[in-house]
GROMACS .gro file of C-alpha atoms in nm:
model
  409
    1MET     CA    1  -0.336  -0.055  -3.076
    2LYS     CA    2  -0.601   0.172  -2.970
    3LEU     CA    3  -0.644   0.566  -2.844
    4ILE     CA    4  -0.816   0.661  -2.539
    5GLY     CA    5  -0.944   1.012  -2.498
    6PRO     CA    6  -0.978   1.292  -2.507
    7PHE     CA    7  -0.946   1.368  -2.139
    8LYS     CA    8  -0.969   1.726  -2.022
    9GLN     CA    9  -0.660   1.693  -1.826
   10ILE     CA   10  -0.402   1.410  -1.814
   11VAL     CA   11  -0.154   1.453  -1.519
   12THR     CA   12   0.115   1.228  -1.622
   13LEU     CA   13   0.357   1.272  -1.302
   14ALA     CA   14   0.647   1.187  -1.540
   15ASN     CA   15   1.000   1.349  -1.480
   16LEU     CA   16   0.941   1.404  -1.124
   17PRO     CA   17   1.202   1.302  -0.878
   18LEU     CA   18   1.180   0.994  -0.668
   19ARG     CA   19   1.264   1.165  -0.330
   20GLY     CA   20   1.187   1.507  -0.167
   21LYS     CA   21   0.930   1.791  -0.173
   22LEU     CA   22   0.732   1.867  -0.485
   23SER     CA   23   0.540   2.169  -0.617
   24ASP     CA   24   0.234   2.163  -0.819
   25ASP     CA   25   0.398   2.375  -1.103
   26GLN     CA   26   0.624   2.059  -1.153
   27LEU     CA   27   0.344   1.847  -1.277
   28GLU     CA   28   0.318   1.768  -1.638
   29ILE     CA   29  -0.045   1.835  -1.741
   30ILE     CA   30  -0.195   1.750  -2.096
   31VAL     CA   31  -0.487   1.928  -2.197
   32ASP     CA   32  -0.721   1.754  -2.419
   33GLY     CA   33  -0.505   1.451  -2.403
   34GLY     CA   34  -0.517   1.093  -2.520
   35LEU     CA   35  -0.326   0.793  -2.431
   36LEU     CA   36  -0.206   0.558  -2.689
   37ILE     CA   37  -0.213   0.177  -2.578
   38GLU     CA   38  -0.071  -0.156  -2.720
   39ASP     CA   39  -0.046  -0.483  -2.537
   40GLY     CA   40  -0.116  -0.346  -2.196
   41THR     CA   41   0.163  -0.072  -2.214
   42ILE     CA   42   0.154   0.284  -2.287
   43GLU     CA   43   0.293   0.377  -2.640
   44ASN     CA   44   0.253   0.759  -2.599
   45VAL     CA   45   0.065   1.035  -2.413
   46ASP     CA   46   0.016   1.335  -2.626
   47SER     CA   47  -0.276   1.569  -2.753
   48PHE     CA   48  -0.575   1.352  -2.844
   49GLN     CA   49  -0.579   1.539  -3.172
   50ASN     CA   50  -0.219   1.502  -3.254
   51LEU     CA   51  -0.248   1.131  -3.179
   52LYS     CA   52  -0.555   1.111  -3.401
   53ASN     CA   53  -0.380   1.285  -3.687
   54GLN     CA   54  -0.070   1.050  -3.651
   55PHE     CA   55  -0.287   0.730  -3.664
   56PRO     CA   56  -0.608   0.805  -3.856
   57ASN     CA   57  -0.714   0.459  -3.879
   58ILE     CA   58  -0.674   0.368  -3.523
   59GLU     CA   59  -0.941   0.218  -3.296
   60ILE     CA   60  -1.064   0.495  -3.066
   61GLU     CA   61  -1.223   0.449  -2.728
   62ASN     CA   62  -1.409   0.801  -2.665
   63ILE     CA   63  -1.408   0.959  -2.352
   64GLU     CA   64  -1.751   1.149  -2.306
   65GLY     CA   65  -1.777   1.456  -2.107
   66GLU     CA   66  -1.513   1.631  -1.921
   67GLN     CA   67  -1.290   1.388  -1.748
   68ILE     CA   68  -0.930   1.384  -1.592
   69CYS     CA   69  -0.681   1.114  -1.601
   70LEU     CA   70  -0.437   1.006  -1.348
   71PRO     CA   71  -0.183   0.711  -1.303
   72ALA     CA   72  -0.372   0.422  -1.116
   73PHE     CA   73  -0.292   0.439  -0.725
   74VAL     CA   74  -0.074   0.192  -0.539
   75ASP     CA   75  -0.174   0.081  -0.198
   76SER     CA   76   0.180  -0.047  -0.054
   77HIS     CA   77   0.054  -0.166   0.288
   78THR     CA   78  -0.263  -0.349   0.361
   79HIS     CA   79  -0.372  -0.611   0.567
   80ILE     CA   80  -0.691  -0.700   0.385
   81CYS     CA   81  -0.709  -1.092   0.445
   82PHE     CA   82  -0.852  -1.140   0.771
   83GLY     CA   83  -1.141  -1.315   0.937
   84GLY     CA   84  -1.384  -1.151   1.202
   85ASN     CA   85  -1.456  -0.776   1.294
   86ARG     CA   86  -1.328  -0.552   1.564
   87ALA     CA   87  -1.575  -0.290   1.580
   88ASN     CA   88  -1.596  -0.348   1.967
   89ASP     CA   89  -1.213  -0.236   1.982
   90PHE     CA   90  -1.296   0.081   1.822
   91ALA     CA   91  -1.587   0.139   2.068
   92MET     CA   92  -1.376   0.070   2.356
   93ARG     CA   93  -1.088   0.279   2.249
   94ASN     CA   94  -1.312   0.568   2.202
   95GLY     CA   95  -1.460   0.494   2.558
   96GLY     CA   96  -1.125   0.559   2.708
   97LYS     CA   97  -0.983   0.191   2.735
   98THR     CA   98  -0.600   0.142   2.657
   99TYR     CA   99  -0.459  -0.067   2.391
  100LEU     CA  100  -0.356  -0.316   2.684
  101GLU     CA  101  -0.697  -0.332   2.837
  102ILE     CA  102  -0.872  -0.406   2.505
  103ALA     CA  103  -0.611  -0.695   2.444
  104GLU     CA  104  -0.676  -0.847   2.795
  105SER     CA  105  -1.038  -0.815   2.751
  106GLY     CA  106  -1.001  -1.024   2.440
  107GLY     CA  107  -0.944  -0.785   2.147
  108GLY     CA  108  -0.669  -0.658   1.979
  109ILE     CA  109  -0.453  -0.855   1.694
  110TRP     CA  110  -0.502  -1.181   1.891
  111SER     CA  111  -0.864  -1.147   1.843
  112SER     CA  112  -0.811  -1.120   1.447
  113VAL     CA  113  -0.584  -1.418   1.467
  114GLN     CA  114  -0.852  -1.628   1.645
  115HIS     CA  115  -1.101  -1.511   1.365
  116THR     CA  116  -0.866  -1.587   1.090
  117ARG     CA  117  -0.770  -1.909   1.193
  118ALA     CA  118  -1.129  -2.011   1.223
  119ALA     CA  119  -1.189  -1.912   0.896
  120SER     CA  120  -1.207  -2.146   0.604
  121GLU     CA  121  -0.999  -2.054   0.262
  122GLU     CA  122  -1.320  -2.009   0.084
  123GLU     CA  123  -1.445  -1.773   0.363
  124LEU     CA  124  -1.121  -1.558   0.334
  125LEU     CA  125  -1.103  -1.563  -0.053
  126LYS     CA  126  -1.455  -1.421  -0.055
  127THR     CA  127  -1.406  -1.128   0.192
  128ILE     CA  128  -1.032  -1.044   0.032
  129LEU     CA  129  -1.188  -1.023  -0.298
  130GLU     CA  130  -1.473  -0.788  -0.185
  131ARG     CA  131  -1.193  -0.566  -0.033
  132ILE     CA  132  -0.988  -0.582  -0.348
  133ASN     CA  133  -1.292  -0.477  -0.555
  134PHE     CA  134  -1.350  -0.196  -0.335
  135LEU     CA  135  -0.968  -0.083  -0.356
  136ILE     CA  136  -1.016  -0.126  -0.745
  137SER     CA  137  -1.309   0.116  -0.736
  138LEU     CA  138  -1.112   0.378  -0.579
  139GLY     CA  139  -0.859   0.365  -0.858
  140ILE     CA  140  -0.577   0.152  -0.674
  141THR     CA  141  -0.489  -0.125  -0.914
  142THR     CA  142  -0.162  -0.231  -0.714
  143ILE     CA  143  -0.229  -0.368  -0.369
  144GLU     CA  144   0.030  -0.520  -0.109
  145VAL     CA  145  -0.137  -0.783   0.118
  146LYS     CA  146   0.014  -0.901   0.437
  147SER     CA  147  -0.046  -1.238   0.627
  148GLY     CA  148   0.023  -1.208   0.977
  149TYR     CA  149  -0.332  -1.330   1.144
  150GLY     CA  150  -0.230  -1.692   1.134
  151LEU     CA  151   0.095  -1.683   1.333
  152ASP     CA  152   0.168  -2.074   1.293
  153VAL     CA  153   0.262  -2.249   0.990
  154GLU     CA  154  -0.071  -2.407   0.889
  155ASN     CA  155  -0.249  -2.071   0.926
  156GLU     CA  156   0.009  -1.858   0.782
  157LEU     CA  157   0.046  -2.056   0.463
  158LYS     CA  158  -0.327  -2.081   0.453
  159MET     CA  159  -0.362  -1.689   0.430
  160LEU     CA  160  -0.081  -1.693   0.169
  161ARG     CA  161  -0.233  -1.923  -0.031
  162VAL     CA  162  -0.540  -1.734  -0.015
  163ILE     CA  163  -0.389  -1.422  -0.163
  164LYS     CA  164  -0.210  -1.632  -0.431
  165LYS     CA  165  -0.550  -1.772  -0.527
  166ALA     CA  166  -0.707  -1.433  -0.534
  167GLN     CA  167  -0.454  -1.321  -0.786
  168THR     CA  168  -0.629  -1.544  -1.018
  169PHE     CA  169  -0.958  -1.387  -0.989
  170THR     CA  170  -0.867  -1.012  -1.014
  171LYS     CA  171  -0.664  -0.817  -1.291
  172ALA     CA  172  -0.514  -0.600  -0.988
  173THR     CA  173  -0.166  -0.691  -0.896
  174LEU     CA  174  -0.130  -0.820  -0.572
  175VAL     CA  175   0.196  -0.818  -0.364
  176PRO     CA  176   0.221  -1.062  -0.096
  177THR     CA  177   0.412  -0.999   0.210
  178CYS     CA  178   0.464  -1.255   0.496
  179LEU     CA  179   0.404  -1.076   0.821
  180SER     CA  180   0.431  -1.399   1.046
  181ALA     CA  181   0.634  -1.157   1.281
  182HIS     CA  182   0.324  -0.963   1.375
  183LEU     CA  183   0.343  -1.075   1.743
  184LYS     CA  184   0.442  -1.378   1.928
  185PRO     CA  185   0.114  -1.576   1.931
  186ARG     CA  186  -0.035  -1.663   2.275
  187ASP     CA  187  -0.011  -2.038   2.231
  188PHE     CA  188   0.349  -2.018   2.125
  189GLU     CA  189   0.533  -2.223   2.417
  190GLY     CA  190   0.885  -2.006   2.396
  191SER     CA  191   1.035  -1.686   2.375
  192SER     CA  192   0.996  -1.400   2.124
  193GLN     CA  193   1.323  -1.504   1.991
  194GLU     CA  194   1.239  -1.860   1.975
  195TYR     CA  195   0.923  -1.773   1.772
  196LEU     CA  196   1.129  -1.582   1.538
  197GLN     CA  197   1.348  -1.865   1.499
  198TYR     CA  198   1.043  -2.083   1.442
  199ILE     CA  199   0.960  -1.855   1.166
  200LEU     CA  200   1.285  -1.855   1.008
  201GLU     CA  201   1.300  -2.247   1.017
  202GLU     CA  202   0.936  -2.356   0.970
  203ILE     CA  203   0.747  -2.079   0.788
  204LEU     CA  204   0.976  -1.888   0.572
  205PRO     CA  205   1.136  -2.215   0.400
  206LYS     CA  206   0.767  -2.336   0.301
  207VAL     CA  207   0.676  -1.968   0.186
  208LYS     CA  208   0.978  -1.990  -0.053
  209GLU     CA  209   0.923  -2.339  -0.153
  210GLU     CA  210   0.564  -2.265  -0.265
  211ASN     CA  211   0.653  -1.909  -0.393
  212LEU     CA  212   0.392  -1.754  -0.168
  213ALA     CA  213   0.568  -1.424  -0.102
  214LYS     CA  214   0.894  -1.265  -0.168
  215ARG     CA  215   0.883  -1.007   0.103
  216VAL     CA  216   0.906  -1.022   0.485
  217ASP     CA  217   0.782  -0.773   0.721
  218ILE     CA  218   0.814  -0.741   1.112
  219PHE     CA  219   0.621  -0.537   1.396
  220ILE     CA  220   0.914  -0.386   1.590
  221GLU     CA  221   0.746  -0.250   1.912
  222LYS     CA  222   0.725  -0.306   2.281
  223SER     CA  223   0.419  -0.482   2.236
  224ALA     CA  224   0.565  -0.714   1.985
  225PHE     CA  225   0.918  -0.768   1.891
  226LEU     CA  226   1.220  -0.578   2.034
  227PRO     CA  227   1.503  -0.397   1.825
  228ASP     CA  228   1.791  -0.632   1.852
  229GLU     CA  229   1.615  -0.963   1.782
  230SER     CA  230   1.394  -0.794   1.519
  231LYS     CA  231   1.736  -0.691   1.336
  232LEU     CA  232   1.879  -1.045   1.355
  233PHE     CA  233   1.559  -1.184   1.221
  234LEU     CA  234   1.559  -0.941   0.923
  235LEU     CA  235   1.922  -0.996   0.834
  236LYS     CA  236   1.851  -1.388   0.846
  237ALA     CA  237   1.547  -1.324   0.625
  238LYS     CA  238   1.748  -1.140   0.361
  239GLU     CA  239   1.985  -1.430   0.382
  240LEU     CA  240   1.705  -1.670   0.281
  241GLY     CA  241   1.635  -1.417  -0.031
  242PHE     CA  242   1.336  -1.218   0.087
  243GLU     CA  243   1.310  -0.840   0.047
  244ILE     CA  244   1.259  -0.671   0.361
  245THR     CA  245   0.991  -0.430   0.514
  246VAL     CA  246   0.930  -0.299   0.857
  247HIS     CA  247   0.641  -0.179   1.071
  248ALA     CA  248   0.870   0.102   1.240
  249ASP     CA  249   0.831   0.384   1.485
  250GLN     CA  250   0.440   0.343   1.534
  251PHE     CA  251   0.450   0.428   1.911
  252THR     CA  252   0.827   0.438   2.009
  253SER     CA  253   1.109   0.576   1.797
  254GLY     CA  254   1.428   0.382   1.681
  255SER     CA  255   1.337   0.122   1.444
  256SER     CA  256   1.324   0.312   1.115
  257ARG     CA  257   1.688   0.327   1.180
  258ILE     CA  258   1.709  -0.052   1.202
  259ALA     CA  259   1.479  -0.052   0.879
  260VAL     CA  260   1.771   0.148   0.704
  261GLU     CA  261   2.049  -0.044   0.858
  262VAL     CA  262   1.924  -0.394   0.705
  263GLY     CA  263   1.851  -0.224   0.365
  264ALA     CA  264   1.454  -0.243   0.398
  265LYS     CA  265   1.256  -0.129   0.108
  266SER     CA  266   1.034   0.050   0.332
  267ALA     CA  267   0.986   0.170   0.685
  268ASP     CA  268   0.590   0.194   0.734
  269HIS     CA  269   0.420   0.398   1.015
  270LEU     CA  270   0.687   0.635   1.150
  271GLU     CA  271   0.434   0.844   1.380
  272ALA     CA  272   0.691   0.831   1.658
  273THR     CA  273   0.987   0.909   1.439
  274ILE     CA  274   1.227   1.172   1.595
  275ASP     CA  275   1.408   1.437   1.393
  276GLU     CA  276   1.737   1.292   1.392
  277ASP     CA  277   1.597   0.961   1.263
  278ILE     CA  278   1.420   1.163   1.000
  279ASP     CA  279   1.728   1.275   0.852
  280PHE     CA  280   1.887   0.910   0.869
  281LEU     CA  281   1.611   0.779   0.704
  282ALA     CA  282   1.574   1.064   0.439
  283LYS     CA  283   1.931   0.997   0.321
  284SER     CA  284   1.860   0.635   0.245
  285GLU     CA  285   1.715   0.420  -0.026
  286THR     CA  286   1.442   0.319   0.234
  287VAL     CA  287   1.086   0.457   0.159
  288ALA     CA  288   0.920   0.640   0.445
  289THR     CA  289   0.547   0.493   0.428
  290ALA     CA  290   0.280   0.690   0.613
  291LEU     CA  291  -0.032   0.533   0.715
  292PRO     CA  292  -0.289   0.801   0.809
  293GLY     CA  293  -0.564   0.542   0.833
  294ALA     CA  294  -0.378   0.421   1.153
  295SER     CA  295  -0.371   0.771   1.284
  296LEU     CA  296  -0.738   0.829   1.220
  297GLY     CA  297  -0.839   0.479   1.363
  298LEU     CA  298  -0.602   0.514   1.666
  299GLY     CA  299  -0.656   0.905   1.749
  300GLU     CA  300  -0.265   0.918   1.709
  301LYS     CA  301  -0.060   1.192   1.531
  302PHE     CA  302   0.028   1.178   1.177
  303THR     CA  303   0.359   1.053   1.021
  304PRO     CA  304   0.578   1.362   1.007
  305ALA     CA  305   0.526   1.357   0.607
  306ARG     CA  306   0.611   1.730   0.588
  307LYS     CA  307   0.970   1.704   0.771
  308ILE     CA  308   1.044   1.353   0.579
  309LEU     CA  309   0.968   1.541   0.236
  310ASP     CA  310   1.179   1.862   0.329
  311ALA     CA  311   1.471   1.644   0.441
  312GLY     CA  312   1.470   1.480   0.110
  313GLY     CA  313   1.297   1.156   0.181
  314ILE     CA  314   1.098   0.913  -0.022
  315LEU     CA  315   0.758   0.928   0.107
  316ALA     CA  316   0.476   0.690   0.012
  317ILE     CA  317   0.106   0.698   0.141
  318ALA     CA  318  -0.079   0.386   0.202
  319SER     CA  319  -0.396   0.268   0.383
  320ASP     CA  320  -0.285   0.012   0.638
  321TRP     CA  321  -0.644  -0.125   0.557
  322ASN     CA  322  -0.678  -0.397   0.879
  323PRO     CA  323  -0.939  -0.492   1.096
  324GLY     CA  324  -0.828  -0.314   1.416
  325SER     CA  325  -0.625   0.016   1.363
  326ALA     CA  326  -0.713   0.111   1.030
  327PRO     CA  327  -1.063  -0.026   0.911
  328MET     CA  328  -1.163   0.253   0.675
  329GLY     CA  329  -0.964   0.143   0.370
  330ASN     CA  330  -1.044   0.453   0.179
  331LEU     CA  331  -0.686   0.564   0.046
  332ILE     CA  332  -0.797   0.869  -0.110
  333THR     CA  333  -1.002   1.004   0.186
  334GLN     CA  334  -0.672   0.946   0.412
  335ALA     CA  335  -0.413   1.082   0.182
  336SER     CA  336  -0.631   1.404   0.149
  337ILE     CA  337  -0.663   1.438   0.535
  338LEU     CA  338  -0.296   1.373   0.571
  339ALA     CA  339  -0.217   1.660   0.320
  340THR     CA  340  -0.435   1.905   0.509
  341PHE     CA  341  -0.284   1.828   0.841
  342GLU     CA  342   0.097   1.792   0.707
  343LYS     CA  343   0.067   2.066   0.445
  344LEU     CA  344   0.150   1.847   0.143
  345SER     CA  345   0.101   1.981  -0.201
  346THR     CA  346  -0.103   1.794  -0.447
  347ALA     CA  347   0.188   1.675  -0.648
  348GLU     CA  348   0.345   1.538  -0.322
  349VAL     CA  349   0.045   1.358  -0.241
  350LEU     CA  350  -0.012   1.201  -0.595
  351ALA     CA  351   0.366   1.101  -0.622
  352GLY     CA  352   0.295   0.931  -0.268
  353LEU     CA  353   0.010   0.712  -0.402
  354THR     CA  354   0.172   0.636  -0.746
  355PHE     CA  355   0.549   0.600  -0.825
  356ARG     CA  356   0.693   0.650  -0.479
  357SER     CA  357   0.463   0.393  -0.351
  358ALA     CA  358   0.549   0.145  -0.651
  359PHE     CA  359   0.914   0.206  -0.550
  360ALA     CA  360   0.839   0.079  -0.199
  361LEU     CA  361   0.727  -0.239  -0.374
  362ASN     CA  362   1.024  -0.272  -0.607
  363LEU     CA  363   0.794  -0.204  -0.896
  364GLU     CA  364   0.923   0.065  -1.144
  365ASP     CA  365   0.696  -0.026  -1.439
  366ARG     CA  366   0.407   0.176  -1.323
  367GLY     CA  367   0.310   0.519  -1.134
  368THR     CA  368   0.333   0.753  -1.417
  369LEU     CA  369   0.183   0.785  -1.744
  370GLU     CA  370   0.458   0.775  -2.024
  371LYS     CA  371   0.592   0.532  -2.276
  372GLY     CA  372   0.671   0.201  -2.183
  373LYS     CA  373   0.479   0.217  -1.851
  374LYS     CA  374   0.191  -0.029  -1.750
  375ALA     CA  375  -0.129   0.114  -1.873
  376ASP     CA  376  -0.302   0.121  -1.527
  377PHE     CA  377  -0.495   0.461  -1.487
  378VAL     CA  378  -0.805   0.609  -1.346
  379ALA     CA  379  -1.050   0.862  -1.485
  380PHE     CA  380  -1.261   1.118  -1.293
  381LYS     CA  381  -1.563   1.300  -1.400
  382THR     CA  382  -1.447   1.651  -1.318
  383ASP     CA  383  -1.256   1.919  -1.536
  384ASN     CA  384  -0.982   1.977  -1.281
  385PHE     CA  385  -0.759   1.724  -1.127
  386GLN     CA  386  -0.719   1.917  -0.797
  387ASN     CA  387  -1.113   1.819  -0.726
  388VAL     CA  388  -0.989   1.450  -0.651
  389LEU     CA  389  -0.812   1.537  -0.322
  390TYR     CA  390  -1.032   1.851  -0.260
  391HIS     CA  391  -1.329   1.617  -0.224
  392GLN     CA  392  -1.148   1.410   0.019
  393GLY     CA  393  -1.261   1.073  -0.149
  394SER     CA  394  -1.613   1.157  -0.225
  395LEU     CA  395  -1.539   1.224  -0.598
  396LYS     CA  396  -1.555   0.871  -0.731
  397ALA     CA  397  -1.351   0.718  -0.975
  398GLU     CA  398  -1.563   0.710  -1.321
  399THR     CA  399  -1.345   0.436  -1.493
  400VAL     CA  400  -1.038   0.222  -1.402
  401TYR     CA  401  -0.820   0.079  -1.643
  402ILE     CA  402  -0.585  -0.211  -1.601
  403ASP     CA  403  -0.338  -0.286  -1.871
  404GLY     CA  404  -0.539  -0.031  -2.072
  405GLU     CA  405  -0.881  -0.232  -2.039
  406LYS     CA  406  -1.179  -0.098  -1.865
  407GLN     CA  407  -1.276  -0.260  -1.527
  408ILE     CA  408  -1.624  -0.325  -1.423
  409LEU     CA  409  -1.688  -0.133  -1.099
   0.00000   0.00000   0.00000
């Protein structure tokens, strides 16, 4: 057992509701606080002096200077296993080219598929570990990672095996998701329905056999898969024993309803969600995941986060880090900007980056600093926790802890 502190402020995020709006005066802030850690788990959070008096002979890890402490962040939607680069897509988009024009000229998702197929497992492992280390340096210790740039048995399994192997090289928690239903590959001879059946019959059984992922995702959109075929696919994936998440309402509305109807853990994107669907989503257990990085990368409007929270929904915030629409990867910057445009309280943003995002991944053992929770937390060199969002990602994490142990940044 050891005591870590004192921190100028510890923002525990304890005792906050899972859904709906939050005000900053609901935050529990322990001044000059300490964390008592044993076997990677939080035993107590209290005044540092109280804990020191209670355990006079305990090992102490002293915090130098003024620092604040937050629960470590959770990025519940990323595509960080990929090959290649799509900087040319970004330049063309800013030059006025449409999504279709970029795709027809050799860009878009298919470009990433070709680069990822061409990359070796060793190359993919090297780059995914670099991206994981960057996310850890931001204070993110739980990271969802999707496949979806392979789009055939060989290459989807290659991606998922790389993600599984990456877990052996990092202390961060990786949550793999099979996104073989990203779009129908150009070299597949058959309809989109036949491709979805191919995933169900040829890819998912092998994913399950090798225990490569417990989650399945699909992109429901005119350029990918239509609502009816997507709903049938998701129901069959559930029958195979997979949890479900959905790329929903990015450019057109309606698919968030499907996410709710099939019992998806989350509906992600939602930039095009209409008001009646917001109410439908907010009354469900499906998490609404905002992806501000995609809005910034594409120049599109933001997820209606304010309306979702006001309607009583569960709002998570994730990076969508991918080589095309969201190449930034800096979740803290993205969330700070989303807060400005959607008028989110600091409490709402922090909840969306921690325990609410963890809930989207079916992980309820993290995201708050309280007894019994996983000892993942992040320290910033400042005397006021509000500075983390105020500086919009430029205030770097001082120390990141996973299971109560300092990580080398």
